[in-house]
Amino acid sequence: MELKKSPDGGWGWVIVFVSFLTQFLCYGSPLAVGVLYIEWLDAFGEGKGKTAWVGSLASGVGLLASPVCSLCVSSFGARPVTIFSGFMVAGGLMLSSFAPNIYFLFFSYGIVVGLGCGLLYTATVTITCQYFDSRRGLALGLISTGSSVGLFIYAALQRMLIEFYGLDGCLLIVGALALNILACGSLMRPLQSSNCPLPEKTPLENVPDKYSIYNEKEKNLEENINILDKSYCSEEKCKNIIANGDWKQESLLHKNPTTIAHTKEPETYKKKVAEQTYFCKQLAKRKWQLYKNYCGETLALFKNKVFSALFIAILFFDIGGFPPSLLMEDVARSSNVKEEEFIMPLISIIGIMTAVGKLLLGILADFKWINTLYLYVATLIMMGLALCAIPFAKTYVTLAILSAIVGFLTGNWSIFPYVTTKTVGIEKLAHAYGILMFFAGLGNSLGPPIVGWFYDWTQTYDIAFYFSGFCVLLGGFVLLLAALPLWDTCTKQLPKPAPTTFLYKVASNV
């Protein structure tokens, strides 16, 4: 169906509001999983590395499955996907309250909740982009802050619910709150023209040859019919010969008029089967051609040195930069910080400063005199230094300051699409962004378990955060080196020298 023109307002602001609430409700608990992480450590007695897989899967599975999420939204629409995903998130949270061991949480909280969040993120972004054109940046910025506000509120909310109702009661109540996503999804009215008739399917015979990848329709039809004739005749021969018990009557079968009449009956059926076989072959060839084109475009993207460096940077950034939001509460407990000193949960500080960072960095990216790529590199380098400073923080005040810095710099997610567009161009943005988000999900999934394993090995977070800071710094410096303008100067072709000419004089006879 044909989409109407984006209204840039009107019901679009309702879409922005319900999309904000959707991201608030679905991402609040997974991003504030650090509060639950401490309770799971005490409840199941597993190592920090293994327990960290629960939160890392909840954040990484949605990004890893981003191609599948995009396909679902394109096929079914934002409203059905949002309602279905609301059941997934709420059901996964409620199931987690009955978890007998940590492996059950891998499925209920990590995979079910994580996949539901990925579907909801894709649905909210897609329908917001449909309703806004000239104000699309503002609308996307508003809905993206929903997850950060959710992190800020859910960190304190889950801690309070655990104190009053225990871990199981907390997960049940948070799951019940997630059911409000269903109400938000019901308000996501699709932007489609209701009076537009459905397109009629074009018969195979009326399709012009120029729309076919391989012009071999008639040839394939004849080949398929011949194959069917041979197989059909062979079956009839075998049946009649075996039934009569006389192998010598084989030559009489072709002369029998009843047999000839019988063989003419399935002609129409055989032609239809041949046409369907041809259609399947053409479809398979077309899909194969699209797959080859996709692989070729992917290879072309990685030939861009800045894109290759960006892929390394986002992978290492998520390996090193995501663990603080999950483990900061346990870092404070390991540093012997008393609970009476906690004015505000450290995860809440990270959440609110992430929202501030998204807004301020997004505003800075709009200035023409600021290079967005260098701005992103600066956030990576400062983030790496802040992570390396966490082992030196032994009080609540210093941990709170570092949490605020890390949270603000994590807001560079808002300028990441700008950086990708600047690197590959608007035409290849969707393809490149999908690849980068896949590796971002891989980093989210691997980061917290690696940091947890470092703690299990050394019984301290010092080496773990040195490793995290080194990963982020490495990604930042690789991207900086690839983005330096001197490479463009070196690759410019030098002017070709003028061809050497030789002058010959004819010797005089004088």
mmCIF file of N, CA, C and O in Angstrom, residues 21 35 51 92-93 194 199 205 207 234 256 268 283 322-323 331 451 457 501:
data_model
loop_
_atom_site.group_PDB
_atom_site.id
_atom_site.type_symbol
_atom_site.label_atom_id
_atom_site.label_comp_id
_atom_site.label_asym_id
_atom_site.label_seq_id
_atom_site.Cartn_x
_atom_site.Cartn_y
_atom_site.Cartn_z
ATOM 1 N N LEU A 21 7.603 6.243 25.506
ATOM 2 C CA LEU A 21 7.156 5.369 26.594
ATOM 3 C C LEU A 21 7.541 3.913 26.323
ATOM 4 O O LEU A 21 7.905 3.176 27.251
ATOM 5 N N VAL A 35 21.552 -3.603 39.018
ATOM 6 C CA VAL A 35 20.919 -3.791 40.330
ATOM 7 C C VAL A 35 20.539 -5.259 40.515
ATOM 8 O O VAL A 35 20.721 -5.847 41.595
ATOM 9 N N THR A 51 27.503 -14.921 35.382
ATOM 10 C CA THR A 51 26.299 -14.146 35.693
ATOM 11 C C THR A 51 26.166 -12.925 34.792
ATOM 12 O O THR A 51 25.048 -12.513 34.454
ATOM 13 N N GLY A 92 8.971 -12.428 29.344
ATOM 14 C CA GLY A 92 10.334 -12.771 29.729
ATOM 15 C C GLY A 92 10.687 -12.300 31.125
ATOM 16 O O GLY A 92 11.347 -13.026 31.894
ATOM 17 N N LEU A 93 10.246 -11.100 31.489
ATOM 18 C CA LEU A 93 10.521 -10.584 32.834
ATOM 19 C C LEU A 93 9.795 -11.404 33.898
ATOM 20 O O LEU A 93 10.359 -11.713 34.960
ATOM 21 N N SER A 194 -5.955 4.350 2.981
ATOM 22 C CA SER A 194 -6.948 3.283 3.084
ATOM 23 C C SER A 194 -7.698 3.049 1.787
ATOM 24 O O SER A 194 -8.234 1.972 1.559
ATOM 25 N N PRO A 199 -2.699 -4.028 -5.406
ATOM 26 C CA PRO A 199 -2.221 -4.329 -6.751
ATOM 27 C C PRO A 199 -2.535 -5.765 -7.132
ATOM 28 O O PRO A 199 -2.467 -6.677 -6.310
ATOM 29 N N GLU A 205 2.777 -15.322 -17.727
ATOM 30 C CA GLU A 205 2.908 -15.188 -19.169
ATOM 31 C C GLU A 205 2.965 -13.736 -19.610
ATOM 32 O O GLU A 205 3.470 -13.421 -20.687
ATOM 33 N N VAL A 207 4.491 -11.259 -18.019
ATOM 34 C CA VAL A 207 5.670 -10.536 -17.548
ATOM 35 C C VAL A 207 6.634 -10.340 -18.704
ATOM 36 O O VAL A 207 7.021 -11.317 -19.360
ATOM 37 N N SER A 234 7.621 -43.671 -18.015
ATOM 38 C CA SER A 234 8.345 -44.747 -17.339
ATOM 39 C C SER A 234 7.493 -45.369 -16.250
ATOM 40 O O SER A 234 7.458 -46.589 -16.083
ATOM 41 N N ASN A 256 -2.009 -48.755 -27.725
ATOM 42 C CA ASN A 256 -3.327 -48.868 -27.113
ATOM 43 C C ASN A 256 -3.965 -47.488 -27.041
ATOM 44 O O ASN A 256 -3.434 -46.583 -26.407
ATOM 45 N N THR A 268 -2.351 -30.583 -19.016
ATOM 46 C CA THR A 268 -2.498 -29.271 -18.366
ATOM 47 C C THR A 268 -1.781 -29.244 -17.030
ATOM 48 O O THR A 268 -1.104 -28.257 -16.690
ATOM 49 N N LEU A 283 13.156 -17.528 -9.382
ATOM 50 C CA LEU A 283 13.205 -16.913 -8.056
ATOM 51 C C LEU A 283 14.527 -17.230 -7.363
ATOM 52 O O LEU A 283 15.154 -16.356 -6.748
ATOM 53 N N PHE A 322 30.562 -0.855 27.557
ATOM 54 C CA PHE A 322 29.266 -1.274 28.094
ATOM 55 C C PHE A 322 29.334 -1.820 29.520
ATOM 56 O O PHE A 322 28.396 -1.621 30.302
ATOM 57 N N PRO A 323 30.405 -2.525 29.935
ATOM 58 C CA PRO A 323 30.425 -3.113 31.287
ATOM 59 C C PRO A 323 30.178 -2.150 32.444
ATOM 60 O O PRO A 323 29.568 -2.579 33.440
ATOM 61 N N VAL A 331 31.193 -2.800 41.518
ATOM 62 C CA VAL A 331 32.492 -2.151 41.722
ATOM 63 C C VAL A 331 32.491 -1.373 43.032
ATOM 64 O O VAL A 331 33.456 -1.413 43.809
ATOM 65 N N VAL A 451 34.949 -8.919 31.376
ATOM 66 C CA VAL A 451 35.312 -8.179 32.585
ATOM 67 C C VAL A 451 35.050 -9.028 33.830
ATOM 68 O O VAL A 451 35.848 -9.045 34.781
ATOM 69 N N TRP A 457 39.368 -14.211 37.914
ATOM 70 C CA TRP A 457 40.762 -14.635 37.814
ATOM 71 C C TRP A 457 41.661 -13.888 38.802
ATOM 72 O O TRP A 457 42.535 -14.479 39.443
ATOM 73 N N THR A 501 60.003 13.854 -26.008
ATOM 74 C CA THR A 501 60.036 13.964 -27.481
ATOM 75 C C THR A 501 61.463 14.084 -27.943
ATOM 76 O O THR A 501 62.328 14.708 -27.277
#
